[in-house]
Amino acid sequence: MKPQSYELHMLLSETPGDEMKDVIIGLEVHVQLNKLRSKLFCSCSTQYHDSEPNMCTCPVCLGLPGALPVINEKAVDSAIKVALALNCNIEEQIMFYRKNYYYPDLVKGFQISQYDYPIAMDGKISIEADGEREIRIKRVHMEEDPGRLIHVGTIDRSRYSLIDYNRSGVALLEVVTEPDLRTPKEARLFLNKLRNILEYLDVFDGSLEGSLRVDANISLAGGARAEIKNISSYKGVEKALLFETVRQKNLVRRGIRVAQETRHYDEVRGITISLRTKEEEKDYRYFPEPDLVPLRIGDRVDDIKRALPELPDAKRQRLVKQYDISDHHAKVLTSELKLANFFERVATKVDANLSATWIADVLKGELNYRGIGIDAFSPEHMIQILQMLKNDKITEKGAVQVIRTILDEGGAPPEIVKRKGLLKIEESIITRAVAEVIKENPAAVKDYHDGKNEALHFLMGQVMKKTHGRADPSMVSKLLKEKL
Amino acid sequence: MITKKDVEHIGWLARIELTEEEKEKFTKQLNSILDYFEKLDEIETDAAPMHHVFGLTNVFRDDVAKKSMSQEDALQNAPKKEKGCFKGPRIV
Amino acid sequence: MNVDGIREMVKSGKSVEEVIQSLFDKIERSKLNAFITLAKEQALEEARRVDKHGAKGMLGAIPIAIKDCISTRGIQTTCGSKILEGYVPPYDAHVIERLKADGAIIIGKTNMDEFAMGSSTETSYFGPTRNPCDLSRVPGGSSGGSAAAVAGGEVPIALGSDTGGSVRCPASFCGVVGLKPTYGLVSRYGLIAYANSLEQIGPFARNVKDVALLLDVIAGYDPRDSTSMDKKCEYTKELRDDVSDVKIGVPKEFFGEGIDEDVEKAVWSGIKVLEDLGASYTEISLPHTKYSLAAYYIIAMSEASSNLARFDGLRYGLRLGKDKDWHTTFSEIRANGFGEEVKRRILLGTYALSAGYYGRYYLKALKVRTLIKRDFEVALKDTSVLITPTMPFPAFKIGEKIGDPLALYLADVNTVPINLAGVPSISVPCGFVGKLPIGMQIIGRHFDEATILRTAHAFERNTGG
């Protein structure tokens, strides 16, 4: 954890965090359609993350005079897919507009975006905050990504900027919510859900740097609204909103009016700062992009709808029904498509409930602890581990140890069990150890008979010591009680 | 009527710094041209706005990635550059 | 000197290198200021290559000049503006790729009104071009350099671009042939945009045959231009000397008020010539013509204000010494790099698109455009071509009109409706006022360049052109 900035610390310390009922939040989420091979209006690759600066550009995405855009058909289809998954109404005819403003990351002095006739409107998705909440989607539209500005120093102190246009022209989808979110946490839950859906649709890889950026509008009921621009991480959104909530509340408490303004989130310092340099909405001079023609998309919607994959909510319900697992487990398992697929692979080979518990609770926990994804673990290994567990070959503790070893050192379960001596030992060996321990510790045995329960723990410890921890504790306890 | 203040605002939107003399001159000229444009106010029409002369729609390209320009070509015309990047002014 | 003339010279034993060199000699002595940049080294090297290995393609070894708003890989492309001085495109426009594939030799980039904004080639940062017929007069614009170079015998063929008359006006003023193709016939990929929805690249030559030949090379579908269409045919093959099936419409709105009497007379006698050749004519009306200029300038300036936003000095073009904050840096570069006419149009376009005015100006103009296009479709249902004067008057004196922007805009009255309607149109010389040429405009149906070329060709052959 980074230490909190002094400002943030002061703000948080003087405010109780529970009075958030009157907070109104709306999000404009920009996601890169980074599963596309090429950019939105040119054939440059979207795989620029490992490239040197300005190695993935062409006359079109560099905005050279005379270059013309041509729409990537798959980008439109991907956008329709997302809009359908967000339960939106798809428009019959869509158009691209020029949004005119200046900024050094923008190659043409305008961004090709959508205005009237966007791809879709009026959708909704549900999130699970304190109970299920429906968040309305106002509109979904497509636009091109600007380049990347590198401030030499921080944004408000830098002497010059460096610009890399590799990102310029990558297809972005902007998802705009109605102001239905009530807490910074809800904003985070919404983003998680959105990411979840996008990944299910195979249009988005959220692990890539800069793949998601959020503008957040936040106000207190009755107050002016601040727009926090360009927050570029999931955690950042919650933090920025938390900061902003507290800032606005403190202003109100001191009797100062909250100004309607654009603010910038400083990720490093964890604060928002006022930043009024760009045009306002009324200055954008939208007009239809004359280098592109309108698109009639009505007749392709049905085909796309038919081909939609199972989405998270539906999958969650199916897992509960089909595998008879708990809703909680189903929720965790469907929070990532890969995790759900992993589960189903394992659950067809070993007991589904056992699989759910071990994947959702144990494996997921170990992965989260290490900050890695499910890709790091093979479902075959999980099947082997659970089979050994089921067949009483290893203890639960041993199973956890196998999982940790695979994650930390690599290797395969049978080999690890052998190398680390994790094979559960036979009952006869435990019986012998129990007899020995009873014989060697008459005082403890007496204590036990006198009703001192700790004595049993002591005796169990002695048995475990003799069996080098490979005995199943429940078995030890059972045998001890019998013999005593 | 557009005022000198309007011209100043438009100049800001268009990122063209205007001298006092230019502001005066353009205010006058823009007004006379805008007066001429008023001709369109004479006509009431519900004709559809033209977006392409022939009403062309659905022009697409396949999602195929092709080779990009070299970094050298991309930066060839840049007045200022540094570390493979275009060098720009400070932001604030 | 036309295309056949060049071919004769080569046939009679001159090397291509000698021919090209003789052009450069002439250009370097010239007072026209038709060129901004000469591609001497590249052109002579190409000439030597042709001398060694032979010519290829429809324009094998034919020299050509290119308007400086068309991107040429490795050759400076300025649009006549200080803001693009020194800019060398890393890519070729579609038409340049086609010209190269068909063997043409690019000798240089021609002068033009800055960003094609003008009708006189006086707004160029590189100084005005002079009219070869009278050096004290303008060559017309905005493709004045291309027209003057062809008229002055500095090159046999040239490319221009026509947004509201920028090929036809200088063709008319300089006494050469110039054609604006149907919107979408020629790819705009690589043409530095002034007003995207109106403009086309068009050929200049000394005769109709060479214009048709050049159109054969540059026309055709290009997947990189979403507005381009696959509608070309073989234009040189359509040049039959027969106009007996041609029905001429004469739109009354294009004659009369503001049109020079001599010009009107010359065009009418041109129509009579065609009538004598078997064509018929009727007077027709294009009722929305009076709205054309306003609609045209609103659309062109609005689009231009956005198109020209990319010139901020970061990626290419003018950069002033020391940077300040980005906003001031951009504003100073643009104040310094753009000329007065460009600033005026950017400001007007910015205003016309701004909140509260979009509906009144831009959107309204797009609606009026629909009406104007409909006028032409109706008129061209019963006629095969329309004939009008290209310009209301012959070439005027340098400096004569530059002080009154609106008066200069009004000079485009007969050319802009054609761009609004997207139809093709050719200007052919049809007489003189003194030594100043007059142009006759022949307008055709969408994608029917063949008929206007044939009509112009027949007219030319029977008037000693």
CSV table of C-alpha atoms in Angstrom, one decimal, chain C residues 1 23 26-27 30 32-35 38 64-66 107-111 129-132 139 143-159 170 174 176 204 206:
chain,number,residue,atom,x,y,z
C,1,MET,CA,2.7,21.6,-76.3
C,23,LEU,CA,10.9,22.2,-69.5
C,26,LYS,CA,11.7,27.2,-69.4
C,27,ILE,CA,10.2,27.1,-65.9
C,30,SER,CA,9.5,31.9,-66.5
C,32,LEU,CA,4.6,33.0,-64.1
C,33,ASN,CA,5.6,31.7,-60.7
C,34,ALA,CA,3.5,28.7,-61.5
C,35,PHE,CA,5.5,26.3,-59.3
C,38,LEU,CA,10.4,21.6,-58.6
C,64,ILE,CA,3.0,16.3,-65.4
C,65,ALA,CA,2.6,19.1,-62.7
C,66,ILE,CA,0.7,18.5,-59.5
C,107,ILE,CA,8.2,17.6,-62.5
C,108,GLY,CA,6.9,19.7,-59.7
C,109,LYS,CA,4.2,21.1,-57.4
C,110,THR,CA,2.2,24.0,-58.5
C,111,ASN,CA,1.2,27.2,-56.8
C,129,THR,CA,1.0,33.2,-60.0
C,130,ARG,CA,0.6,35.3,-63.2
C,131,ASN,CA,-1.7,34.7,-66.1
C,132,PRO,CA,0.3,33.7,-69.2
C,139,PRO,CA,-4.6,33.0,-63.6
C,143,SER,CA,-5.4,25.8,-59.0
C,144,GLY,CA,-3.8,28.8,-60.8
C,145,GLY,CA,-0.3,27.3,-60.9
C,146,SER,CA,-1.5,24.2,-62.7
C,147,ALA,CA,-3.5,26.1,-65.2
C,148,ALA,CA,-0.8,28.7,-65.9
C,149,ALA,CA,1.9,26.0,-66.2
C,150,VAL,CA,-0.2,24.2,-68.9
C,151,ALA,CA,-1.2,27.4,-70.6
C,152,GLY,CA,2.3,28.7,-70.5
C,153,GLY,CA,3.7,25.6,-72.2
C,154,GLU,CA,5.7,24.7,-69.1
C,155,VAL,CA,4.1,21.3,-68.9
C,156,PRO,CA,1.5,19.5,-71.1
C,157,ILE,CA,-0.8,18.2,-68.4
C,158,ALA,CA,-1.4,19.0,-64.7
C,159,LEU,CA,-3.6,18.0,-61.8
C,170,PRO,CA,-8.3,28.9,-63.8
C,174,CYS,CA,-5.9,30.8,-68.8
C,176,VAL,CA,-7.1,25.6,-71.2
C,204,PHE,CA,-5.9,20.2,-66.9
C,206,ARG,CA,-4.4,22.0,-73.6
